[in-house]
Short mmCIF file of C-alpha atoms and ligand atoms in Angstrom, two decimals:
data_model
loop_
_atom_site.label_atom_id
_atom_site.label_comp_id
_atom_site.label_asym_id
_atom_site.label_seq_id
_atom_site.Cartn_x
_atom_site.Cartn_y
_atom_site.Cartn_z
CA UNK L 118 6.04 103.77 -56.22
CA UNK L 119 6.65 100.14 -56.03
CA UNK L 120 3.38 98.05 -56.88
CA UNK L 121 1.35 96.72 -53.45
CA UNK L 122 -0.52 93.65 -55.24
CA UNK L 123 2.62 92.21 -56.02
CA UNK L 124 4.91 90.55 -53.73
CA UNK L 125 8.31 91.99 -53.64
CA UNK L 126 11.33 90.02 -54.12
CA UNK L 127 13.93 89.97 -51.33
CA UNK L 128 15.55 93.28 -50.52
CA UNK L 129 19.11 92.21 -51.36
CA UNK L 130 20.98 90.98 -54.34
CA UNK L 131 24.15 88.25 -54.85
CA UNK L 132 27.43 89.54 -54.43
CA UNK L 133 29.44 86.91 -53.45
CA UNK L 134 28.88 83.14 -54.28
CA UNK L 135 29.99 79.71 -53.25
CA UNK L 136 29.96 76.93 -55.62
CA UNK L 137 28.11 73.69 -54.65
CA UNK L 138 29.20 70.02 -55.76
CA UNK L 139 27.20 67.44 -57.64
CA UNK L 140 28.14 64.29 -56.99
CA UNK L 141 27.52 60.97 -59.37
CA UNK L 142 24.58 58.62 -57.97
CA UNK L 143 27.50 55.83 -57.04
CA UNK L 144 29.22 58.59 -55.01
CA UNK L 145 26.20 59.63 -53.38
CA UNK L 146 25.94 55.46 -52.00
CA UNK L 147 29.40 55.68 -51.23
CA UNK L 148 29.10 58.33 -49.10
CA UNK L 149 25.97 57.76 -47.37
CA UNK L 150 27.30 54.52 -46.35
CA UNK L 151 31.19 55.64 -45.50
CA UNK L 152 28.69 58.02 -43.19
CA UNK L 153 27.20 55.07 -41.37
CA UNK L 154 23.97 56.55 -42.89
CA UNK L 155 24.11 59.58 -40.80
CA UNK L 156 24.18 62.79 -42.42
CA UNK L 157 25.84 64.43 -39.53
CA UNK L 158 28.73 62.21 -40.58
CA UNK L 159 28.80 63.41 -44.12
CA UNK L 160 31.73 66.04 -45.58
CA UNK L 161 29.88 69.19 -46.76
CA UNK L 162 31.44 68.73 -50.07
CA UNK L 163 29.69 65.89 -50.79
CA UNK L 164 26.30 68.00 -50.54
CA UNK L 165 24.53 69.72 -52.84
CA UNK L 166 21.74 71.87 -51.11
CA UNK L 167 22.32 71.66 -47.64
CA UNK L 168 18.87 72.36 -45.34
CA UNK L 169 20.65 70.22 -42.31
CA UNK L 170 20.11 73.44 -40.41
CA UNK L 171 19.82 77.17 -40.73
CA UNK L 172 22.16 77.88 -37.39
CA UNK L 173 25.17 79.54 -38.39
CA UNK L 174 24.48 78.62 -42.39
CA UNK L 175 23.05 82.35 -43.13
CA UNK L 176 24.96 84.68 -46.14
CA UNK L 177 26.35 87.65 -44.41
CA UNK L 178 25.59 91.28 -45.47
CA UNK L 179 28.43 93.70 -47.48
CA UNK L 180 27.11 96.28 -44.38
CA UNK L 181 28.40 93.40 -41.94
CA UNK L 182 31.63 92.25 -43.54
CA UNK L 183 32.32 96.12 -43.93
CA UNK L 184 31.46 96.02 -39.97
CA UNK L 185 33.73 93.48 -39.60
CA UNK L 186 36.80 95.13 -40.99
CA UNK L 187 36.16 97.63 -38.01
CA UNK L 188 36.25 94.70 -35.34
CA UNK L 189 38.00 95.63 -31.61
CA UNK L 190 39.74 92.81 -30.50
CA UNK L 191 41.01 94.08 -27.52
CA UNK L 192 40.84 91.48 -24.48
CA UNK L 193 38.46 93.73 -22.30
CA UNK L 194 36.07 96.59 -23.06
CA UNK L 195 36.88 96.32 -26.88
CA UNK L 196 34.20 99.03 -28.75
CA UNK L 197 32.88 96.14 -31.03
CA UNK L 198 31.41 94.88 -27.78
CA UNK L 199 29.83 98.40 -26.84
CA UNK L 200 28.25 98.42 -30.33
CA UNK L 201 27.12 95.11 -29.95
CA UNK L 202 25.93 95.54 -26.28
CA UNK L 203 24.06 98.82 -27.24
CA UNK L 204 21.79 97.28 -30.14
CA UNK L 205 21.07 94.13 -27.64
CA UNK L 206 19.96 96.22 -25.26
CA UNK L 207 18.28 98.55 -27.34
CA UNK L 208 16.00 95.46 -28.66
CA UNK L 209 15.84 93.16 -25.78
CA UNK L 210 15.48 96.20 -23.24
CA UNK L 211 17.44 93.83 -20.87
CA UNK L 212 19.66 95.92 -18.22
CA UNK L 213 22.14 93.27 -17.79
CA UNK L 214 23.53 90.94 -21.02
CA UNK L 215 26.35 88.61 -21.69
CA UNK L 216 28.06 87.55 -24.95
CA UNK L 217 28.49 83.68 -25.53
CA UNK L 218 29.80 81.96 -28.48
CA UNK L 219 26.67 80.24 -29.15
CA UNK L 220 23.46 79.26 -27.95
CA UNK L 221 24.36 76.22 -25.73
CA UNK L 222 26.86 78.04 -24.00
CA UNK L 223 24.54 80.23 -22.26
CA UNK L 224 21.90 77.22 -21.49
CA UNK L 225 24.93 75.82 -19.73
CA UNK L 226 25.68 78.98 -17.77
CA UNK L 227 21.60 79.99 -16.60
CA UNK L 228 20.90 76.20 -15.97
CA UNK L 229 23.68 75.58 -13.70
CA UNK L 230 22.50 78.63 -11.58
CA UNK L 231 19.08 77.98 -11.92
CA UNK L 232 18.46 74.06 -12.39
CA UNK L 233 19.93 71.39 -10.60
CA UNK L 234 19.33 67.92 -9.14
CA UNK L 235 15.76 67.54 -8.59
CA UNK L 236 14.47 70.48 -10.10
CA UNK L 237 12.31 70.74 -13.16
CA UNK L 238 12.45 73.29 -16.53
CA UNK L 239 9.33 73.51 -17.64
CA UNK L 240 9.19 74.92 -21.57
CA UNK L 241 6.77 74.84 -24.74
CA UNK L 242 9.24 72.30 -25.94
CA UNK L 243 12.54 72.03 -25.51
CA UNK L 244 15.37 72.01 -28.56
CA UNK L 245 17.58 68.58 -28.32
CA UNK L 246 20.56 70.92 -26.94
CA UNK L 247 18.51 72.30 -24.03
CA UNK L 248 16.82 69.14 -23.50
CA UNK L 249 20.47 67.76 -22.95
CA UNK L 250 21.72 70.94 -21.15
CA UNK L 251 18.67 70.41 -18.61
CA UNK L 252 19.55 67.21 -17.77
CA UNK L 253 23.38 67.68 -17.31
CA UNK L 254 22.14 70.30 -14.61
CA UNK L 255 21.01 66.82 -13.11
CA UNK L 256 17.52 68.51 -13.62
CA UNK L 257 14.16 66.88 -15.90
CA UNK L 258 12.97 68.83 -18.91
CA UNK L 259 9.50 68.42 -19.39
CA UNK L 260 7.90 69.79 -22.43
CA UNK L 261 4.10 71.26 -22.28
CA UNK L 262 3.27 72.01 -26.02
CA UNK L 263 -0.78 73.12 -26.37
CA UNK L 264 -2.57 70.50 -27.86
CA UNK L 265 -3.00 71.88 -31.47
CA UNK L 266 0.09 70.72 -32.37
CA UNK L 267 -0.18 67.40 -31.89
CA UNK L 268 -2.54 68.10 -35.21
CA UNK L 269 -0.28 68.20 -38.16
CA UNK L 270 -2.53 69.18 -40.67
CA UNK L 271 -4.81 72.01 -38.94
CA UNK L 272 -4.05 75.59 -39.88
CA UNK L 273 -4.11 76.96 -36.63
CA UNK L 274 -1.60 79.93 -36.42
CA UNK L 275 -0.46 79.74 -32.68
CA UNK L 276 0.47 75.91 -32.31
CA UNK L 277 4.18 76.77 -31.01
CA UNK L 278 2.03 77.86 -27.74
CA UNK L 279 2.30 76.56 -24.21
CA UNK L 280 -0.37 74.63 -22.77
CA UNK L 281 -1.34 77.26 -20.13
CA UNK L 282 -3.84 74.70 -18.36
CA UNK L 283 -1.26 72.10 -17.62
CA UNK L 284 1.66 75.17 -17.09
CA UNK L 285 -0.99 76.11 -14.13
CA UNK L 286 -1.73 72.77 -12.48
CA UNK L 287 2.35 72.05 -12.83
CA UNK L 288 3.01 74.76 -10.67
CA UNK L 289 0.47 74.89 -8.42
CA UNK L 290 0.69 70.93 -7.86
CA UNK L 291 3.17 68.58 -6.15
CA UNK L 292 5.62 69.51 -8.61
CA UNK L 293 5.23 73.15 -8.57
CA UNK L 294 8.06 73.85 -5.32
CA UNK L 295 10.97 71.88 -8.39
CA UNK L 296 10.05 73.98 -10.97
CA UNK L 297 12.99 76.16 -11.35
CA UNK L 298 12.57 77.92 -15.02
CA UNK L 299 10.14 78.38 -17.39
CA UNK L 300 11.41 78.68 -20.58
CA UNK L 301 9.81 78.92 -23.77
CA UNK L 302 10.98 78.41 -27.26
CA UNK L 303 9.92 80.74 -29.61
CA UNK L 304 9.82 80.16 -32.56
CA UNK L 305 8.82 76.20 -31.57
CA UNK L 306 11.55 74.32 -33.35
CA UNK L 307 10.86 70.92 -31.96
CA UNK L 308 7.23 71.56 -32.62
CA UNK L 309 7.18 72.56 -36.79
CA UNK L 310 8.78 76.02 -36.82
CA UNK L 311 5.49 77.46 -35.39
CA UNK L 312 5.07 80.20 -33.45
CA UNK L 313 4.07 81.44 -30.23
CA UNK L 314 1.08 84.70 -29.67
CA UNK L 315 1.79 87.30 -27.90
CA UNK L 316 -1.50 86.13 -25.46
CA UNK L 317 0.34 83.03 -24.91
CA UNK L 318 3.41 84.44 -23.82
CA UNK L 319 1.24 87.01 -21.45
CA UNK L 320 -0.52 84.63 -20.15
CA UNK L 321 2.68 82.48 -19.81
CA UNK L 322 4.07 85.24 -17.93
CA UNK L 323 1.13 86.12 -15.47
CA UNK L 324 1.13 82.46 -14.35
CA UNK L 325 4.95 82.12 -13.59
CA UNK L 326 4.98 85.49 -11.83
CA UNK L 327 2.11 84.65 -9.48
CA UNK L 328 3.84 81.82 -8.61
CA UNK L 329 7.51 83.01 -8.32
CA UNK L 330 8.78 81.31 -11.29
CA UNK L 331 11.83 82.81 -13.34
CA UNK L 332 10.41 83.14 -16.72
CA UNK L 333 12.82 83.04 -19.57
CA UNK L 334 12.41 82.87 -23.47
CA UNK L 335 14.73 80.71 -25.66
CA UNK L 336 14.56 83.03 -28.47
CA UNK L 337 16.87 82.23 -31.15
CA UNK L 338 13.95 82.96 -33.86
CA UNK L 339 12.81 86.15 -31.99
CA UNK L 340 12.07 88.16 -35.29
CA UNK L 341 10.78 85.55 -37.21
CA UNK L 342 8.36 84.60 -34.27
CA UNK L 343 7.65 88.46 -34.31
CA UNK L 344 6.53 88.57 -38.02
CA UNK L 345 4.60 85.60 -37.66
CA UNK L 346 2.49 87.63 -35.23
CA UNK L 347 2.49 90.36 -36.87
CA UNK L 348 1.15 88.37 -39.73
CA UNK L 349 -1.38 86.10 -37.79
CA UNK L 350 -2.18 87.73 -34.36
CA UNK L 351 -5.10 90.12 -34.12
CA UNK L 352 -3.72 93.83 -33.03
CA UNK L 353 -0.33 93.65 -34.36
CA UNK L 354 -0.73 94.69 -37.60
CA UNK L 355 0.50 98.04 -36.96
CA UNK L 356 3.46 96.89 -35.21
CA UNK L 357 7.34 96.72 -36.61
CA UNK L 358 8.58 93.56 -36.18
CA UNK L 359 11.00 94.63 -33.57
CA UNK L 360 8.75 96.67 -31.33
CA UNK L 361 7.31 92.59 -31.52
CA UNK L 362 10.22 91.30 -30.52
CA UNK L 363 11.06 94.32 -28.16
CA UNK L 364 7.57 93.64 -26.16
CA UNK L 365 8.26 90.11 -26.13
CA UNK L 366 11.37 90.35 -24.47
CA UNK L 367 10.01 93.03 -22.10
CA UNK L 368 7.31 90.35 -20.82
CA UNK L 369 10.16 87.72 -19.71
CA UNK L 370 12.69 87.99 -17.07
CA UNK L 371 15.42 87.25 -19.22
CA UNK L 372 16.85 85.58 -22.07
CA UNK L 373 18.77 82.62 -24.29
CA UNK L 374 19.37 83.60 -27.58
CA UNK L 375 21.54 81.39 -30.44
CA UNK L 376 22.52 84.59 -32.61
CA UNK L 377 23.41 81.89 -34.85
CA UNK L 378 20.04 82.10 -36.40
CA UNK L 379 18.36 85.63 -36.59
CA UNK L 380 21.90 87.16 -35.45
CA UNK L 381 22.49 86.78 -39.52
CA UNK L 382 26.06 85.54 -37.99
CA UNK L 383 27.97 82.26 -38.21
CA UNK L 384 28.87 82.26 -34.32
CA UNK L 385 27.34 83.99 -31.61
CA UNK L 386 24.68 83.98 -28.77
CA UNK L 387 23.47 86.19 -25.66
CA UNK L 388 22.09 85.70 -22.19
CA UNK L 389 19.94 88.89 -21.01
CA UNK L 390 18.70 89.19 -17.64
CA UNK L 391 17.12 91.50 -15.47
CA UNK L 392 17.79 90.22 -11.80
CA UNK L 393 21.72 91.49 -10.94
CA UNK L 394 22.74 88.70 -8.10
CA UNK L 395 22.05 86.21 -11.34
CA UNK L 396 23.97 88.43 -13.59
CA UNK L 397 26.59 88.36 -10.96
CA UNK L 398 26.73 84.40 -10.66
CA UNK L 399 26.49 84.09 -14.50
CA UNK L 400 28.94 86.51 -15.25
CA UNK L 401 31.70 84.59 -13.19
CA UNK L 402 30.57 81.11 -14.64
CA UNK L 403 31.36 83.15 -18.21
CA UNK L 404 34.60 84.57 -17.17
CA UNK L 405 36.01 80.98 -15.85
CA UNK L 406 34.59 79.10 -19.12
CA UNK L 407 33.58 81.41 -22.15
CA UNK L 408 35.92 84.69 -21.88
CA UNK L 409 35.77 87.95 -20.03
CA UNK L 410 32.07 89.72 -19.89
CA UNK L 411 32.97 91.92 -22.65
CA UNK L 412 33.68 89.18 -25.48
CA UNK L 413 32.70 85.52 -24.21
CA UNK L 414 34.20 83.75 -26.89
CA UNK L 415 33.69 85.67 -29.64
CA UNK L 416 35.98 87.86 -31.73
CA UNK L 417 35.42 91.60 -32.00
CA UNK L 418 34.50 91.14 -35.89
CA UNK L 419 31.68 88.90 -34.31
CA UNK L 420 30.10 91.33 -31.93
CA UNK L 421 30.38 94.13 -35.17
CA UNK L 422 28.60 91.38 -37.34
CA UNK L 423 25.95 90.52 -34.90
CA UNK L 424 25.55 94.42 -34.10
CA UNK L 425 24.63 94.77 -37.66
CA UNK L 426 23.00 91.46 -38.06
CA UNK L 427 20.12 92.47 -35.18
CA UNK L 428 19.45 95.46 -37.25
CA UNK L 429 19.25 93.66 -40.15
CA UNK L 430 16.58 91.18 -39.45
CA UNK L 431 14.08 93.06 -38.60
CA UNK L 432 13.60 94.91 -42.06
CA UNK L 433 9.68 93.96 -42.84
CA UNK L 434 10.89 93.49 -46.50
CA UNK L 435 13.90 90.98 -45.50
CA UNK L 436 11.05 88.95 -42.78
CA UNK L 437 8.39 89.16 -45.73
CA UNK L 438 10.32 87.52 -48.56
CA UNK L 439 12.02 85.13 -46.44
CA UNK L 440 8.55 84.01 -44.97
CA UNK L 441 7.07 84.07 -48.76
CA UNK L 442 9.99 82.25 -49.75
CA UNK L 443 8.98 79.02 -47.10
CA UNK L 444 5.46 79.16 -48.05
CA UNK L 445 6.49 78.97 -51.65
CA UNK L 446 8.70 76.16 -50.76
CA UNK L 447 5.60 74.34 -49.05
CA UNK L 448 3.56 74.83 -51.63
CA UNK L 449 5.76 73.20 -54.18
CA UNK L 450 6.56 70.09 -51.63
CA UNK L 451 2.89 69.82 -51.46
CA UNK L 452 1.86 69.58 -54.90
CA UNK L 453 4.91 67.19 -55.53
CA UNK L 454 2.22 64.85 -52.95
CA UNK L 455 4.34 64.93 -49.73
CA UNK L 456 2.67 66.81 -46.73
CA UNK L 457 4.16 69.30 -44.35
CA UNK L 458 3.32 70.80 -40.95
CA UNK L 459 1.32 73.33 -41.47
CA UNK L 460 1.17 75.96 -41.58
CA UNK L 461 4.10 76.38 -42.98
CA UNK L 462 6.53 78.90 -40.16
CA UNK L 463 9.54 80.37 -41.09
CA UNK L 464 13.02 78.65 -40.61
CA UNK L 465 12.19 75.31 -41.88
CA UNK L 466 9.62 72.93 -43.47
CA UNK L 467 8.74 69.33 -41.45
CA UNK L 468 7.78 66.66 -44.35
CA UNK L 469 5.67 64.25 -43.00
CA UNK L 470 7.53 60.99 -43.70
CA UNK L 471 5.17 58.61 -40.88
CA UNK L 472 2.34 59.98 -43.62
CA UNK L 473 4.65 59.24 -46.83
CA UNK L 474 5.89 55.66 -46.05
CA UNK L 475 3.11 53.73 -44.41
CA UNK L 476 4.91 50.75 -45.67
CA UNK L 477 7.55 51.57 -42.71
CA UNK L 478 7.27 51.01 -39.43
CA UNK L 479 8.36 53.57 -36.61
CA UNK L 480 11.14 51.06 -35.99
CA UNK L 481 12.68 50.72 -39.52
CA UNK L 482 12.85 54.69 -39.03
CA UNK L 483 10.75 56.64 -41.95
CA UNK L 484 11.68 59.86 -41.12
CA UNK L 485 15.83 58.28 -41.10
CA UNK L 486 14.90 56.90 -44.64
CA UNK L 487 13.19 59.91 -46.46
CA UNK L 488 16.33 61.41 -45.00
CA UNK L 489 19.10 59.17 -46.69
CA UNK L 490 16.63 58.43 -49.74
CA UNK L 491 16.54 62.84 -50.34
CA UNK L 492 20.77 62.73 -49.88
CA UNK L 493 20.68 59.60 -51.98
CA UNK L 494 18.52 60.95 -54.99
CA UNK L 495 19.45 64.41 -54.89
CA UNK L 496 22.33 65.19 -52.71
CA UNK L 497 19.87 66.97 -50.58
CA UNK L 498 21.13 67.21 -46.39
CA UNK L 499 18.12 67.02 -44.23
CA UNK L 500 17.47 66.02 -40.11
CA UNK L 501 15.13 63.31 -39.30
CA UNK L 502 12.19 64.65 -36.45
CA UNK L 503 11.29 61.03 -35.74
CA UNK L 504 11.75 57.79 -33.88
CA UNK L 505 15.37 58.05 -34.29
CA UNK L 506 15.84 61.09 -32.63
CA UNK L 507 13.07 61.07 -29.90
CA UNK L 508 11.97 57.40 -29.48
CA UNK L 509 13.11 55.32 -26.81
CA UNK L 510 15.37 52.61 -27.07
CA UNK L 511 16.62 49.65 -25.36
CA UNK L 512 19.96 47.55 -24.22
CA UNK L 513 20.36 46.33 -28.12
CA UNK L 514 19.22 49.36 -29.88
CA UNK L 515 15.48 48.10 -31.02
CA UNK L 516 13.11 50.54 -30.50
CA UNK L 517 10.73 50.41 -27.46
CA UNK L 518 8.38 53.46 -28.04
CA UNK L 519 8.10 55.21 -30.73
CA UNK L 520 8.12 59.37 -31.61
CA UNK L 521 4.57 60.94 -31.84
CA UNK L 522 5.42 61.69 -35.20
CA UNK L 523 7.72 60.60 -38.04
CA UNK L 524 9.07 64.03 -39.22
CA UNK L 525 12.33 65.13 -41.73
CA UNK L 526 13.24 68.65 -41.31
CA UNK L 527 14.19 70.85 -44.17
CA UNK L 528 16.23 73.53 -42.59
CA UNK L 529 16.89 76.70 -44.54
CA UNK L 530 19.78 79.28 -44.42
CA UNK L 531 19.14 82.84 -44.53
CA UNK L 532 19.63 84.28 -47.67
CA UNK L 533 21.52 81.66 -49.05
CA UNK L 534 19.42 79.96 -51.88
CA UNK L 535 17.39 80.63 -54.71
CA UNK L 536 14.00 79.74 -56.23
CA UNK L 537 15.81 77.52 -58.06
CA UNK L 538 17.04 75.31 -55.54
CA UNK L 539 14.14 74.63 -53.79
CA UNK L 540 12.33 73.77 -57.39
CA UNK L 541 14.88 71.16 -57.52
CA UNK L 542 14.65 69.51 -53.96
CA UNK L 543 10.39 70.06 -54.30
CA UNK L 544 11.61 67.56 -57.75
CA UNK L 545 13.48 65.49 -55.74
CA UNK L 546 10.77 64.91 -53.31
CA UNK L 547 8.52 64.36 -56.55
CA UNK L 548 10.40 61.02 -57.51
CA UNK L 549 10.16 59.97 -54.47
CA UNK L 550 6.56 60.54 -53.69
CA UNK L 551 5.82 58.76 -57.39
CA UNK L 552 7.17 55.64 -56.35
CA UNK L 553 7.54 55.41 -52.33
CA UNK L 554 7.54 51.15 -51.59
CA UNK L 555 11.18 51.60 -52.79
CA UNK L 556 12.67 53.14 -49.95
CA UNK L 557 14.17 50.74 -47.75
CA UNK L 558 14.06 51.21 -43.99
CA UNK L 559 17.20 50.92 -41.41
CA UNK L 560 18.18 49.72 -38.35
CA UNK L 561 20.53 51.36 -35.69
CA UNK L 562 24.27 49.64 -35.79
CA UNK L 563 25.17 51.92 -32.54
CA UNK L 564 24.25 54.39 -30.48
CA UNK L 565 25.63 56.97 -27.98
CA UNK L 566 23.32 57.07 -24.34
CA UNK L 567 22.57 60.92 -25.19
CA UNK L 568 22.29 63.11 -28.24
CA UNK L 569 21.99 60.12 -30.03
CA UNK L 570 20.88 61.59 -33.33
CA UNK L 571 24.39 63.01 -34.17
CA UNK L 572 26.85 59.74 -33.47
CA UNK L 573 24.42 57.37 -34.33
CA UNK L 574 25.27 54.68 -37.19
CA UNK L 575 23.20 52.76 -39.02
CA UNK L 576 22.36 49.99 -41.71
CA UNK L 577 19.89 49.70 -44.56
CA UNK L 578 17.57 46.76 -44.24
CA UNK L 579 17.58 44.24 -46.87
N1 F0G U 1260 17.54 76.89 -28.90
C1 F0G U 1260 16.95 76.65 -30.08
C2 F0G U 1260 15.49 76.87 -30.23
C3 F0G U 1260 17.71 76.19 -31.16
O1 F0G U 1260 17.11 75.96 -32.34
C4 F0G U 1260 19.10 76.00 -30.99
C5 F0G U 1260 19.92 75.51 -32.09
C6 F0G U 1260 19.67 76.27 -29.73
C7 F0G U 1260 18.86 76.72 -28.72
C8 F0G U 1260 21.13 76.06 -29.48
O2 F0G U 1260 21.86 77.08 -30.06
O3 F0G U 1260 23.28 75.90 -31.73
O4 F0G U 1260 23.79 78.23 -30.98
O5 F0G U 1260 24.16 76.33 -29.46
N2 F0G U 1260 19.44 75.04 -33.13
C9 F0G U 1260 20.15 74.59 -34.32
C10 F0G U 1260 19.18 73.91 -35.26
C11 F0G U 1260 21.40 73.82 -34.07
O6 F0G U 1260 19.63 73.33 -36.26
O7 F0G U 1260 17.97 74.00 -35.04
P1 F0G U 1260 23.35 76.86 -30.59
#
């Protein structure tokens, strides 16, 4: 018998390995500034430990890649797809799915059947993608998160909910006839990794369906949000993760998911509905833009990754260690003096850089300059959660109004690294916390009108 008092380590050992550069401190200012001090702009092999994002960024599985070997790639009704098809369903319990290549691709496809001009998505908060995908339907995303979470420091396990109050009065108010989709994000990435109870996403539910509403759930962090319940609601103890994830699916009307995330894939994504004259219209917006129903731009060694991926991550050991891995992580950012969002969730840690560098205001961009000043000390790739990303700006790029919060996410990849390589960006985080009034702040040199974190370029203040 394995001992119970002691956590276990992750079920899974290193087979294959990648090696990671370490550049000199001059290269590091060279290429922060050939990057026009956006990390999006940087070449991955000028990074070290790379917690940009944790879409696509997971290791793989020798039970996948062995999958993979198997792959179909016929053009239509390949059997990697009918493997693939047959776990989806078997989780999502969804009588009608389609592949997509990622995440996006199926916002694009629902929203332009369900949103248009003047109509509103309503959702817990929306990721930047959707956001934008929302408004190229010509429609308004408005985001409803419950008002825990606009307190960063509380431990209250459920702040990735809706606000159910305001969810109500939206729909039964002026508004209510625009409101074409409720769709909520789960786990909350705009909102701290945190997730969403089950009794929120009931209650969620009820309220849509009295009203007519379609009621879908972004769910690229299904089992994650899943173990977090199991972990923090009252009555799930005794649940598997997936029969979590399974009853949270069954409570929607259908589906998003970036299987870039807890697909353990590189590529992949799904759209699962229940209502077949959707399916229909969805199906041909697939065919004309993603691929025939069977593959939608994946490959059959895809669909035989992701088939074995779904199973995958929903092992209780694999969703314990990887959640005991995070905490860990916060733990050691927090006693090098920089605070988090707690409590700490799953898929990534949010340091509090608003909190960090008082000495900056929201308009020389904190969150930007913890960013650069972690890539510049440490080679360390991270995405600012701040002004930069969410404030508004105007005609010359100065900012107007500020984010509510100044946040840097620390993304991290699914089994990817080790103890040791959050010890060193916890160290990292150290010297910078020791001696903060160093860090400069920046100002935007341009800007894109949308998506502006990704193209924008900036310039370190004197
Ligand atoms: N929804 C959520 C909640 C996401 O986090 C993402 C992607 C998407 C949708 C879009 O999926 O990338 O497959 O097209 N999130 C990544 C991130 C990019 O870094 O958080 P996609």
């Amino acid at each position: 018998m394995l001992p119970d008092h002691i956590p276990l380590p992750p079920p899974y050992r290193i087979k294959v390995v990648e090696a990671i550069p370490f550049l000199s401190a001059r290269e590091r200012r060279e290429a922060i500034a050939a990057a026009g001090y956006n990390p999006f702009h940087l070449r991955a092999d000028q990074i070290t430990v790379d917690l940009l994002s944790d879409s696509g960024t997971g290791a793989t599985s020798t039970a996948q890649e062995a999958a993979a070997a198997l792959g179909d790639e016929s053009y239509a009704g390949a059997r990697s797809w009918f493997r693939f098809r047959d776990e989806a369903a078997d989780l999502t319990g969804y009588p009608h799915l389609l592949p997509v290549h990622q995440g996006r691709a199926g916002e694009r496809i629902l929203f332009s059947n369900l949103l248009g001009p003047g109509r509103i998505c309503l959702s817990n908060t929306h990721f930047d993608t959707t956001h934008a995908n929302v408004e190229m339907a010509g429609a308004e995303a408005r985001d409803l998160p419950c008002a825990e979470a606009a307190d960063l420091d509380s431990a209250e396990p459920f702040k990735g909910n809706i606000d159910l109050t305001t969810l109500e009065q939206t729909l039964a108010g002026p508004d209510g006839p625009r409101v074409g989709l409720v769709l909520m994000t789960i786990t909350n990435n705009g909102l701290g990794a945190q997730p969403v109870s089950m009794a929120n996403l009931e209650a969620a539910a009820a309220i849509c369906r009295r009203h007519g509403i379609p009621f879908f759930l972004d769910a690229a962090r299904f089992a994650e949000n899943a173990w977090l319940v199991r972990q923090r609601e009252e009555g799930y103890q005794d649940w598997t993760p997936r029969q979590i994830a399974t009853r949270a699916f069954q409570l929607a009307d259908g589906c998003l998911i970036s299987l870039k995330k807890d697909g353990l894939t590189a590529i992949g994504g799904l759209i699962g509905l229940r209502d077949a004259d959707l399916f229909e219209r969805c199906e041909a917006n697939l065919i004309a833009t993603e691929g025939f129903s069977t593959y939608g731009g994946l490959a059959g060694h895809d669909l035989e990754r992701l088939a074995q991926g779904l199973r995958e991550v929903v092992d209780p050991a694999y969703l314990a260690a990887r959640a005991e891995q995070t905490a860990r992580f916060a733990r050691m950012i927090n006693d090098a003096g920089v605070d988090t969002v707690a409590p700490a969730g799953i898929h990534a840690l949010y340091l509090n850089a608003g909190r960090l560098l008082p000495h900056l205001s929201p308009a020389q961009f904190p969150g930007h300059s913890l960013g650069c000043q972690l890539y510049l000390d440490g080679g360390i790739r991270s995405a600012e959660l701040g002004s930069l990303y969410l404030g508004t700006l105007d005609a010359e790029n100065r900012l107007v109004s500020p984010a509510p919060f100044e946040l840097v996410r620390l993304a991290i990849p699914r089994r990817v690294y080790t103890e040791e390589h959050f010890a060193y960006v916890a160290a990292v985080l150290a010297g910078i916390a020791k001696d903060p009034e160093r860090i400069r702040g920046y100002r935007i040199a341009s800007a894109p009108a949308r998506l502006r974190h990704f193209k924008v370029r900036l310039e370190p203040l004197a």
